Coordinates of C-alpha atoms (C1' of nucleotides) in Angstrom, one line a residue:
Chain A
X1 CA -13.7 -12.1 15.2
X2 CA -11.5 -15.3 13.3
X3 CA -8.7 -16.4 15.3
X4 CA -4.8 -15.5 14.9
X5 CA -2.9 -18.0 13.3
X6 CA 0.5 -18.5 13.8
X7 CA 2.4 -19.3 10.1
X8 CA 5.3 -22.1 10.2
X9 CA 8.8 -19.7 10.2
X10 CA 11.0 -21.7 8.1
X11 CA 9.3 -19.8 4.9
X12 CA 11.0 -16.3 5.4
X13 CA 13.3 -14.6 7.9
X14 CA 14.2 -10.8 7.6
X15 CA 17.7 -11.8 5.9
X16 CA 15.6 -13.0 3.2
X17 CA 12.4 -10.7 3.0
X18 CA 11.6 -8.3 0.1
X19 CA 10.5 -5.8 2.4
X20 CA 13.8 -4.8 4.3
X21 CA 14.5 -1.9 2.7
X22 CA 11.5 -0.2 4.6
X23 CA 10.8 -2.3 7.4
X24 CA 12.0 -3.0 10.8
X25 CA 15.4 -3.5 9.4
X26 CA 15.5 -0.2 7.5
X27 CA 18.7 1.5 7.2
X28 CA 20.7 -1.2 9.5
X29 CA 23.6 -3.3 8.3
X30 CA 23.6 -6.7 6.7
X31 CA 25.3 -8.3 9.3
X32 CA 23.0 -6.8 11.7
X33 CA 19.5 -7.5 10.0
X34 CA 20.3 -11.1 10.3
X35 CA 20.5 -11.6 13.5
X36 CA 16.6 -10.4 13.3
X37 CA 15.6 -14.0 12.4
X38 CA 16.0 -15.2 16.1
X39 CA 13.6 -12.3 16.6
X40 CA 10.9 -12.5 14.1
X41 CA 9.5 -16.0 14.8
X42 CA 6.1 -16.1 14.3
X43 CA 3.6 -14.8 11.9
X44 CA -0.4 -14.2 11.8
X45 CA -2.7 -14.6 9.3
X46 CA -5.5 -11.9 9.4
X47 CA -8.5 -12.3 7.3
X48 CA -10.2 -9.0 5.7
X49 CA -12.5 -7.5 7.8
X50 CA -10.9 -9.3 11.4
X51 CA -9.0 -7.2 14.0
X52 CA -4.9 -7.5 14.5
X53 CA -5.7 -6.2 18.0
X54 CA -8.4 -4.0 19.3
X55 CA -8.5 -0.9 22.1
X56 CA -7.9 -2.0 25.8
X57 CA -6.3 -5.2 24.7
X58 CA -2.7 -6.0 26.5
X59 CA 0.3 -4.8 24.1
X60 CA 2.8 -7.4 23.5
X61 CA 4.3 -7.0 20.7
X62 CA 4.3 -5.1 17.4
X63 CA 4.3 -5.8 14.4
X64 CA 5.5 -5.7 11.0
X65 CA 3.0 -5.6 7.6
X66 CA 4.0 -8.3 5.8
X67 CA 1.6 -8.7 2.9
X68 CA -2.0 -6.8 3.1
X69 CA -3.0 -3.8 4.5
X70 CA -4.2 -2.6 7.7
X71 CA -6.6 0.3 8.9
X72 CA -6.1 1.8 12.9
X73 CA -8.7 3.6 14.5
X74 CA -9.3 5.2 17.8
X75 CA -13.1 4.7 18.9
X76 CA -14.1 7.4 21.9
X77 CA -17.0 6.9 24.7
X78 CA -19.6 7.4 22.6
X79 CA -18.1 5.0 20.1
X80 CA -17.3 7.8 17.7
X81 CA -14.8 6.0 15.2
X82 CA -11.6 8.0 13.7
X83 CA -9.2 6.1 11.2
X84 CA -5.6 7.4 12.0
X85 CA -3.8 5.5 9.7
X86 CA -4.0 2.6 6.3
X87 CA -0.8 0.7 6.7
X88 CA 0.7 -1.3 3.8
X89 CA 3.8 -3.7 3.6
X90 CA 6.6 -2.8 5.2
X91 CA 5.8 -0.5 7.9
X92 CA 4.8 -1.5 11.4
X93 CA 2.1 -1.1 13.7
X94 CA 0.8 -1.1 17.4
X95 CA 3.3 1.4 18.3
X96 CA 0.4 3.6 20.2
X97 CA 0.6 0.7 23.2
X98 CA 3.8 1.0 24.7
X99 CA 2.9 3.5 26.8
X100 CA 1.4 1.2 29.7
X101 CA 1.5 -1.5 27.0
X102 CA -2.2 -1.7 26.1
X103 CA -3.8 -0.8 23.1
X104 CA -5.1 2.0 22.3
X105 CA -6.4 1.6 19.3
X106 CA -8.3 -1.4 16.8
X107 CA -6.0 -2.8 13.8
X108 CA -8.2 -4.2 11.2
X109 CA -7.6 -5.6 7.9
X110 CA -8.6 -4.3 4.7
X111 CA -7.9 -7.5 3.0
X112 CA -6.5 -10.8 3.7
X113 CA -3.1 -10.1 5.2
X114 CA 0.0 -11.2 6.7
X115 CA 2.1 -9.9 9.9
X116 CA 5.5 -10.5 11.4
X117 CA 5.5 -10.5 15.4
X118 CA 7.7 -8.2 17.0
X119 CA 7.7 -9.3 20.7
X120 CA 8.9 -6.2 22.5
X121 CA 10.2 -8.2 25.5
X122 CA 12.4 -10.3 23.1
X123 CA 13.4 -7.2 21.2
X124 CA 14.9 -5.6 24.8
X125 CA 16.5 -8.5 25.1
X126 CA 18.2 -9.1 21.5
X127 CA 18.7 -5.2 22.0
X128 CA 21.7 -6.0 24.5
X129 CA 23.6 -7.5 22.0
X130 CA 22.6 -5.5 18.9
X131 CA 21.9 -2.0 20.4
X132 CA 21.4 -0.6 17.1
X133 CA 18.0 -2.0 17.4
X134 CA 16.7 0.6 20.0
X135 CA 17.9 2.9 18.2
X136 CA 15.6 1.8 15.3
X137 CA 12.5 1.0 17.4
X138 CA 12.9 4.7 18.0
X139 CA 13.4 5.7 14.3
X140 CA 10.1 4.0 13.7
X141 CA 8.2 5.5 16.2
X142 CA 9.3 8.7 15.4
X143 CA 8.2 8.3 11.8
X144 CA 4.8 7.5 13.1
X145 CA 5.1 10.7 15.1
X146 CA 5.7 12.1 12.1
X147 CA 3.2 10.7 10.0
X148 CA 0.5 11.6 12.5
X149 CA 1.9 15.6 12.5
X150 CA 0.8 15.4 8.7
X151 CA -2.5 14.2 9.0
X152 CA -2.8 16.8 12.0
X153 CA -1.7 19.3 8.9
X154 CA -3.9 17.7 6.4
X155 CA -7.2 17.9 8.9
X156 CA -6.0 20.8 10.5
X157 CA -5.1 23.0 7.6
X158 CA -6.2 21.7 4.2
X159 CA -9.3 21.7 2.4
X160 CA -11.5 19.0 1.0
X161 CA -9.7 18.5 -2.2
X162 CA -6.6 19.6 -1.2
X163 CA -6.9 16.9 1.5
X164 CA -8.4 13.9 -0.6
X165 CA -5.4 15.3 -3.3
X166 CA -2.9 14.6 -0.5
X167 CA -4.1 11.3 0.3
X168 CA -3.8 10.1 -3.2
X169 CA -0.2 11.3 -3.8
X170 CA 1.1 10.0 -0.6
X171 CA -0.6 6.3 -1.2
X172 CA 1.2 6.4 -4.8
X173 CA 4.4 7.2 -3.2
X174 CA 4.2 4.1 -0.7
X175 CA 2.8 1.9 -3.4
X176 CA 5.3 3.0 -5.8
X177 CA 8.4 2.5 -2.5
X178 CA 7.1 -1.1 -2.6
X179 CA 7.6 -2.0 -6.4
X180 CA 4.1 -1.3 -7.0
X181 CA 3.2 0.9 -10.0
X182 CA 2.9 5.1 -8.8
X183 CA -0.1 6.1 -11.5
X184 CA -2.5 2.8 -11.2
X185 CA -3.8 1.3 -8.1
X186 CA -6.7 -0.5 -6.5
X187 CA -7.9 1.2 -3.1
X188 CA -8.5 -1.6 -0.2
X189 CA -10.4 1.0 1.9
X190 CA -14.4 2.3 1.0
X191 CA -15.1 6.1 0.5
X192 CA -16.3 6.2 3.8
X193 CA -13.1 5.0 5.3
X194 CA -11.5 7.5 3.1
X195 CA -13.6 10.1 4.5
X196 CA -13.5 9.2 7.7
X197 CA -9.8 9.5 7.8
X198 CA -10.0 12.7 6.2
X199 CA -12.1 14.1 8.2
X200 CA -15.2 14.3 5.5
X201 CA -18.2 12.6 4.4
X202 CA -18.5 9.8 2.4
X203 CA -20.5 11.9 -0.4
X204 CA -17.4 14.7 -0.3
X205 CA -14.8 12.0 -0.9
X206 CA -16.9 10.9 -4.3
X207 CA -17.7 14.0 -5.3
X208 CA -14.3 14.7 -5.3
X209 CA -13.5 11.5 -7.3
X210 CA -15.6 12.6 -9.5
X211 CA -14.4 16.2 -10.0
X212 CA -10.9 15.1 -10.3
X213 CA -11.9 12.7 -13.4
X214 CA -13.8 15.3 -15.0
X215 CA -10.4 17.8 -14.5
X216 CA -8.3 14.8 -15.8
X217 CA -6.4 14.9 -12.9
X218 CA -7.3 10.7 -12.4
X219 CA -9.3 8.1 -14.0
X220 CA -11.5 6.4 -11.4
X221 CA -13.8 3.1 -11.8
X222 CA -14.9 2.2 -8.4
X223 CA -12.3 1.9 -6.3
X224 CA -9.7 1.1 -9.0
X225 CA -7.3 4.5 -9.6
X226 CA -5.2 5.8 -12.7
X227 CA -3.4 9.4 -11.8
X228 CA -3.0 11.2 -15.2
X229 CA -2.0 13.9 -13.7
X230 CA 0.6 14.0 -10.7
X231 CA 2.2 17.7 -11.0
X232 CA -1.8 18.5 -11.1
X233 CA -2.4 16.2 -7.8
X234 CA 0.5 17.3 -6.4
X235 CA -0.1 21.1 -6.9
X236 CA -3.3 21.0 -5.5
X237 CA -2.1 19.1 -2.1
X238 CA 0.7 21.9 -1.8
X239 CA 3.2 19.7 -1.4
X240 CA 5.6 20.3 -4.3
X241 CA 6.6 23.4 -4.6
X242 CA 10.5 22.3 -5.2
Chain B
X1 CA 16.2 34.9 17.2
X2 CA 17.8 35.0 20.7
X3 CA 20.5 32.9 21.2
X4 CA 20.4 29.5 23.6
X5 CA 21.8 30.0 27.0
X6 CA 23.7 27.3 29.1
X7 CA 23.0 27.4 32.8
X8 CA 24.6 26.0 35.3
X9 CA 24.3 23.0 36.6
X10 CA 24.9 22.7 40.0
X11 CA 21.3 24.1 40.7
X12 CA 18.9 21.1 39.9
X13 CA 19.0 17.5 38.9
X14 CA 16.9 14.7 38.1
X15 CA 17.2 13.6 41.5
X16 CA 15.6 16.6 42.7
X17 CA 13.4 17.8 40.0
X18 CA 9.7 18.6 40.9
X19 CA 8.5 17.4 38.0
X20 CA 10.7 13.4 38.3
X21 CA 6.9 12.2 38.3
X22 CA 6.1 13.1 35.2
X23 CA 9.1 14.5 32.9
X24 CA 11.7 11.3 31.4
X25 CA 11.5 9.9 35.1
X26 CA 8.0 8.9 34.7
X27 CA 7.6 5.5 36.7
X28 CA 11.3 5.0 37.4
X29 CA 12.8 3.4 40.5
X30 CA 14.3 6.4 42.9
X31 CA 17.7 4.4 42.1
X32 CA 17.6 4.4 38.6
X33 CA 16.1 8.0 38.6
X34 CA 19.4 8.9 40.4
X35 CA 21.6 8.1 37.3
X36 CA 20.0 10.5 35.5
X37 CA 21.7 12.9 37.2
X38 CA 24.9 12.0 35.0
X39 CA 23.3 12.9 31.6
X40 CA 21.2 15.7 32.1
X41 CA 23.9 17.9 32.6
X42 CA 22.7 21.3 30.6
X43 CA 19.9 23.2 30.7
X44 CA 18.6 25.8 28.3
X45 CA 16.8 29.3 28.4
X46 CA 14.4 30.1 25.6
X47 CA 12.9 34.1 26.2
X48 CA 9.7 34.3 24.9
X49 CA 9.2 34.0 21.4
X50 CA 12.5 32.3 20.6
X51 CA 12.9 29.2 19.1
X52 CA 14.8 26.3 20.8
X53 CA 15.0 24.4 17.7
X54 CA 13.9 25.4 13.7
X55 CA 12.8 22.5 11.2
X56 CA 15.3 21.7 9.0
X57 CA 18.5 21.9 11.9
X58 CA 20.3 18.9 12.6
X59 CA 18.5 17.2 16.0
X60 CA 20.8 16.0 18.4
X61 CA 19.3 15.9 21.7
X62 CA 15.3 15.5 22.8
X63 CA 14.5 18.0 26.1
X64 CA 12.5 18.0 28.7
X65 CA 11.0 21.0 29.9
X66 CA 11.6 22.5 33.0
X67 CA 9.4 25.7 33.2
X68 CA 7.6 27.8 30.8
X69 CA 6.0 26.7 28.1
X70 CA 6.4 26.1 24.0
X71 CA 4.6 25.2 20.9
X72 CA 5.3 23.2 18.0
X73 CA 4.7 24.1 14.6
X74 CA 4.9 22.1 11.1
X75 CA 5.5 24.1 8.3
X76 CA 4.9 23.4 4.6
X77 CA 6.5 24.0 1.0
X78 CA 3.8 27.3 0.7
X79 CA 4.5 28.3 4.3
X80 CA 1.3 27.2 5.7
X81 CA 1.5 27.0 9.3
X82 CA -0.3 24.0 12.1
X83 CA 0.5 24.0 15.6
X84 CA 0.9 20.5 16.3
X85 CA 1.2 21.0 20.2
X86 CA 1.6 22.8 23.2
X87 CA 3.8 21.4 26.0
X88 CA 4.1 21.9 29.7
X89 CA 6.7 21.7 32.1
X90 CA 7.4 18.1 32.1
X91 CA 6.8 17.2 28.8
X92 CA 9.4 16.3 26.0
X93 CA 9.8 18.2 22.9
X94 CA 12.0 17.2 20.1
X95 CA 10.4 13.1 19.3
X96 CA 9.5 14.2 16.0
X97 CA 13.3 14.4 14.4
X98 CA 14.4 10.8 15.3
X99 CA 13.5 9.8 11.9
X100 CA 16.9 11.2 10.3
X101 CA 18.2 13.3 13.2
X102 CA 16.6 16.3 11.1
X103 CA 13.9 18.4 13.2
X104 CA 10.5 18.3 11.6
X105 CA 9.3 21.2 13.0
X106 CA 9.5 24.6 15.2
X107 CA 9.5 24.4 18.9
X108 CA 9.0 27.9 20.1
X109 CA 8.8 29.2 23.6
X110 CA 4.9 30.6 24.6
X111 CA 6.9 32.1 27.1
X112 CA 10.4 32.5 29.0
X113 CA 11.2 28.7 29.6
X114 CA 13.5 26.8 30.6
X115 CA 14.6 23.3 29.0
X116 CA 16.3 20.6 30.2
X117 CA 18.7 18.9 27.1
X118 CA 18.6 15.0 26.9
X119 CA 21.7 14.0 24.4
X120 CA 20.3 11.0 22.2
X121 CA 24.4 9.7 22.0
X122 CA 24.5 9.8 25.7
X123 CA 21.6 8.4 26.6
X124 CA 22.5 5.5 23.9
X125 CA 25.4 5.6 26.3
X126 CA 24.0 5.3 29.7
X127 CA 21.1 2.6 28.6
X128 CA 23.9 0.3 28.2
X129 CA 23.6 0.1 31.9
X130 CA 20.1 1.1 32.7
X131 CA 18.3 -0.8 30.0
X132 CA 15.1 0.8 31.5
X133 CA 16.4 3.9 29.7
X134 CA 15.8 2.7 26.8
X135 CA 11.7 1.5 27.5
X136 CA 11.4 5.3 29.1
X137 CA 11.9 7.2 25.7
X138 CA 9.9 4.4 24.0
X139 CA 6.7 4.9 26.7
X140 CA 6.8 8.7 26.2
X141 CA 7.5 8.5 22.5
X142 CA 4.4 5.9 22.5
X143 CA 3.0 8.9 24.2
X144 CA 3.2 11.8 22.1
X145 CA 2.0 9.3 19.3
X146 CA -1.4 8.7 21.4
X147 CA -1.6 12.7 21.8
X148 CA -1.0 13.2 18.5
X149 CA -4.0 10.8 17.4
X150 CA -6.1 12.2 19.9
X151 CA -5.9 15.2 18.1
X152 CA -6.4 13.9 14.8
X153 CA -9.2 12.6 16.5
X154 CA -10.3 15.6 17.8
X155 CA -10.3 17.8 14.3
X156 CA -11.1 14.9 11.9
X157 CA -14.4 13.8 14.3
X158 CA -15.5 16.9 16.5
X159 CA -17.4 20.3 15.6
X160 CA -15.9 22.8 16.7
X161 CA -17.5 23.7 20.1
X162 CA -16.4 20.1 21.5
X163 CA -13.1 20.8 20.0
X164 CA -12.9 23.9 22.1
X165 CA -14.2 22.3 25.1
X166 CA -11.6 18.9 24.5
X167 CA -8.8 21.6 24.7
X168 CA -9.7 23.2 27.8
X169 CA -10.6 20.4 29.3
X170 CA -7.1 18.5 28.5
X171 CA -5.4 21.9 29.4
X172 CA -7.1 21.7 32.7
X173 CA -6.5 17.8 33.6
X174 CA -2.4 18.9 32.8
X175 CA -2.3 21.8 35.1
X176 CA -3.8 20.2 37.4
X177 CA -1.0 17.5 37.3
X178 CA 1.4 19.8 37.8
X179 CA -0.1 21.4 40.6
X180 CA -1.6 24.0 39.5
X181 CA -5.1 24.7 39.8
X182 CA -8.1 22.7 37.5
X183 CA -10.0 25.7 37.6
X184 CA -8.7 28.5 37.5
X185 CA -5.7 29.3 34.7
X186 CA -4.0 31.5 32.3
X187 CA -3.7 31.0 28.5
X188 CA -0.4 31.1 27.3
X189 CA -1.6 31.2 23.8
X190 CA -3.5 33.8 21.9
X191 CA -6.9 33.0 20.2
X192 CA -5.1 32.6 16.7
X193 CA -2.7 29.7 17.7
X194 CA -5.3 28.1 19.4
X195 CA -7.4 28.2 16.4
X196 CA -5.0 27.4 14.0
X197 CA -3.9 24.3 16.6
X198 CA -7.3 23.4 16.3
X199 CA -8.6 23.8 12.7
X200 CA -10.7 26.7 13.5
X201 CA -10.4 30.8 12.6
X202 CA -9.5 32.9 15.5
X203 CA -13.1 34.2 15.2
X204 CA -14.3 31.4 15.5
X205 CA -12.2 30.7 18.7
X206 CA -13.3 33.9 20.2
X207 CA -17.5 33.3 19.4
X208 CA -16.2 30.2 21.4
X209 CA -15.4 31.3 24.7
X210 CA -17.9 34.2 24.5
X211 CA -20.6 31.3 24.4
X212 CA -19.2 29.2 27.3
X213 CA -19.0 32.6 29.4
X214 CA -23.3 32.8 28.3
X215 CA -23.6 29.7 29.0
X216 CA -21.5 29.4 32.4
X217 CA -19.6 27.2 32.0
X218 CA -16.4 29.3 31.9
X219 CA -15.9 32.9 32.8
X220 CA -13.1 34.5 30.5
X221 CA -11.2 37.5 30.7
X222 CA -8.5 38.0 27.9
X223 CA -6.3 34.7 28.7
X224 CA -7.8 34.1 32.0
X225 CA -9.8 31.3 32.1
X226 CA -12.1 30.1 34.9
X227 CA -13.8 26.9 34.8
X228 CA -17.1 26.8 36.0
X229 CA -18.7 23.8 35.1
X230 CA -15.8 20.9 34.5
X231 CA -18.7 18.5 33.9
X232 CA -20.8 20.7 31.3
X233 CA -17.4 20.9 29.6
X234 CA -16.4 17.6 29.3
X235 CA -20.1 16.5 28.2
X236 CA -19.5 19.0 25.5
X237 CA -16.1 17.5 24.6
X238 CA -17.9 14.3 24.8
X239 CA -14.6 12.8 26.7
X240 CA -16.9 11.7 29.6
X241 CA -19.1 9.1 29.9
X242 CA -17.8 7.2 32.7
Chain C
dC1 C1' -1.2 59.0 25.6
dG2 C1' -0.9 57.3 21.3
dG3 C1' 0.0 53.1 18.4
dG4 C1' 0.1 48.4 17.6
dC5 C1' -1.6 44.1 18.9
dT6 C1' -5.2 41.1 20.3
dC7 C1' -9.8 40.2 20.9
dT8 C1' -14.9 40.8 20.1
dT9 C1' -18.9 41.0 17.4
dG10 C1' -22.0 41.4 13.3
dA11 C1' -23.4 40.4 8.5
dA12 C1' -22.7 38.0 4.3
dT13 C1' -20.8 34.1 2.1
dC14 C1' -19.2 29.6 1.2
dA15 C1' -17.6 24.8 1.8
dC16 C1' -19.1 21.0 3.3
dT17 C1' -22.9 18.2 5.2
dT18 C1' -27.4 16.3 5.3
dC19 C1' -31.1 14.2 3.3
dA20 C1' -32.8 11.7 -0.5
dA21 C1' -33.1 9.1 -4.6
dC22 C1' -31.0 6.3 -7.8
dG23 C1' -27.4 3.2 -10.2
dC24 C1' -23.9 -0.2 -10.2
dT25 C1' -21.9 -4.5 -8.8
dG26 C1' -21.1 -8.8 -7.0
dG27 C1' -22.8 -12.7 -4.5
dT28 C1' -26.7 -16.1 -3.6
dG29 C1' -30.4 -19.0 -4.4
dG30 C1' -34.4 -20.3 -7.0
Chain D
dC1 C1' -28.8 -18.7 -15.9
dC2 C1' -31.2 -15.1 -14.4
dA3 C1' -33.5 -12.6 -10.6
dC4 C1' -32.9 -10.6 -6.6
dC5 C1' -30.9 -8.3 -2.9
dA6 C1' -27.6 -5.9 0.0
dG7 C1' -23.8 -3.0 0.1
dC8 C1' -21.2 0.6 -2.0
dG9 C1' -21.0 4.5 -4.8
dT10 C1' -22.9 8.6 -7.4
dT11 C1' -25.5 12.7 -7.8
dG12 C1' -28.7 16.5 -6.8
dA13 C1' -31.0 20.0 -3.7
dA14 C1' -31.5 22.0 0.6
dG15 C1' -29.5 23.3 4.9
dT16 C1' -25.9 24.7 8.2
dG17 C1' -21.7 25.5 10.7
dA18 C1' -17.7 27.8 10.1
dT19 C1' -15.2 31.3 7.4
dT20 C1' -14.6 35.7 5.5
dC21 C1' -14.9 40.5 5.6
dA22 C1' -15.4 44.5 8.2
dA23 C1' -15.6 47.6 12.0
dG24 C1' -14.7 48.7 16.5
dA25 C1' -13.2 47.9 21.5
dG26 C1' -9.8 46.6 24.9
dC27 C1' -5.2 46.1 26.4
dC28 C1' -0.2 46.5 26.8
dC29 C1' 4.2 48.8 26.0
dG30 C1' 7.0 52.4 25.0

DNA sequence: CGGGCTCTTGAATCACTTCAACGCTGGTGG
DNA sequence: CCACCAGCGTTGAAGTGATTCAAGAGCCCG
């Protein structure tokens, strides 16, 4: 398990960063998103493959993607694992800890990444000057509430391609939020993360690949993605409809 | 759809409540718990059935529930239908539309309930001198996130039998918090919203509890649940181990 | 005492998994 | 530079857990 290491701040405060349309400052005033830099102070590199945090640990902070992306998973008694979310740039995580402020849940990287620290005890206090900021703490966590309520949909309600259909629409919509290109994309997670997240087997998840190619709907070489057709994709997850 | 119903307010407050262990409360000082008493200041009545808020309406207030019981349901483009959860007396409903202030989902009463109505504006309001506020609604928001994975946990990793078992088993442990007995309880929900809360067909529910009763470890009649072996159970959910 | 739910149970079917074999790819060392 | 190996991905065939379809029983309410 490599080390956190903390990144020398001058480089970039939120009043500067690409990502504040959709990150902890999302939605708050200019004014107010610069008085973030006495918050974020610190940064950690994560190598691919190494954990942010892991289950049980003490919750200090959260924090904000910065460059990378992330996986969470719970892990039971019996060391059963289930992936609950892939987090990319911009959106924040170890929000599942401030409950009793412990972890209850591992964030690993996919790749090499970057995160901004969000001590929660300096937040509180920076809130007492800026109270807009609890109010988008809570904003946050409710869109992880949300997000979670989807997958409960997904798991709970969808079918196999209907599910893996979903996954791919919603990744090109986040890709596509961050500058990134909507039809054409590399996938940092294997096809048994993917499956594990949707609830299916590794062998589902490529068969499906491999059906949507033959239906046109993608163009798949390993884990690099082109979407030929998204009123198809979309369609088949039920979520158009408009 | 019934209409809500103010009640008077003289009859209970924070201060008082049975439930100040569990409900917003949770962990307070007795002090601090007192100056609740200044913003819950309206309750609600929800007969069974009725919904206390629909997705789509504007969501201005969070609530705590006082007695009864409700459910909450996503609902998509095609008008597919998941439960996302079912919530006790002391439990908060109403996280979920925080996001925009736009409800993302049905809360609807299992039975004749009451609610307790927590103003977001107001409680913005009173944080400004009881900061601890402020960390309450993040610890149960952190909360209903960890549920919510548990779930997606729960229908993304377990067959359907421990699925069963997990819900009976948290059903039980909740209860029991309340007071109520471990063993011995009545469903508020029919066979069909428990299966579509947990990704199963009402059948399948059903062939469910008809092989825990052969297998004693629960005795069923209708909604009635007894609980005969708690252990058996909770091997089955696979949530032991200890 | 119907009549409309909810629940139960059985038989047939199906979607997804399991098991198994093979292919591709990228890194390593001879 | 190529051979080799390990990990990841693909594909097929067999198996199975849950669904679907269907019929009937039990229960609650007017």
């Amino acid at each position: 398990m490599p080390k956190r290491i903390p990144v020398a701040p001058e480089s970039t405060r939120c009043s500067t960063c690409m990502l504040s349309e959709l990150c902890l400052p999302l939605g708050m005033a200019r004014d107010d998103v610069a008085k973030l830099d006495e918050l974020i102070k610190e940064r950690i590199r994560i190598p691919k493959g190494s954990a942010l945090f892991h289950l049980g640990e003490k919750t200090e902070a959260v924090y904000g993607i910065r460059s990378g992306s992330l996986k969470t998973q719970l892990e039971d008694a019996s060391g059963q694992i289930q992936i609950t979310s892939f987090l990319l740039p911009g959106e924040i995580v170890g929000m599942d800890g401030l409950l009793d402020n412990v972890h209850l849940s591992h964030a690993i990287a996919l790749e090499d990444s970057e995160v901004c620290i969000i001590r929660i005890d300096e937040m509180d206090e920076l809130a007492r000057h800026l109270p807009v900021l609890q109010q988008q703490l809570r904003r946050l966590m409710s869109k992880e509430i949300g997000r979670s309520h989807q997958l409960v949909m997904a798991l709970g309600a969808l079918r196999s391609e209907q599910r893996l259909a979903a996954f791919l629409v919603n990744l090109s919509q986040r890709l596509s939020a961050l500058g990134y290109s909507a039809s054409e994309f590399i996938l940092r997670m294997s096809r048994e993360e993917i499956g594990n997240y949707l609830g299916l087997t590794l062998e589902t998840v490529s068969r499906l690949f491999s059906r949507f190619a033959r239906e046109n709907l993608i163009r798949v070489r390993q884990r690099e993605v082109h979407i030929l057709d998204m009123h198809g994709l979309q369609a088949l997850a039920g979520t158009d409809c408009g």
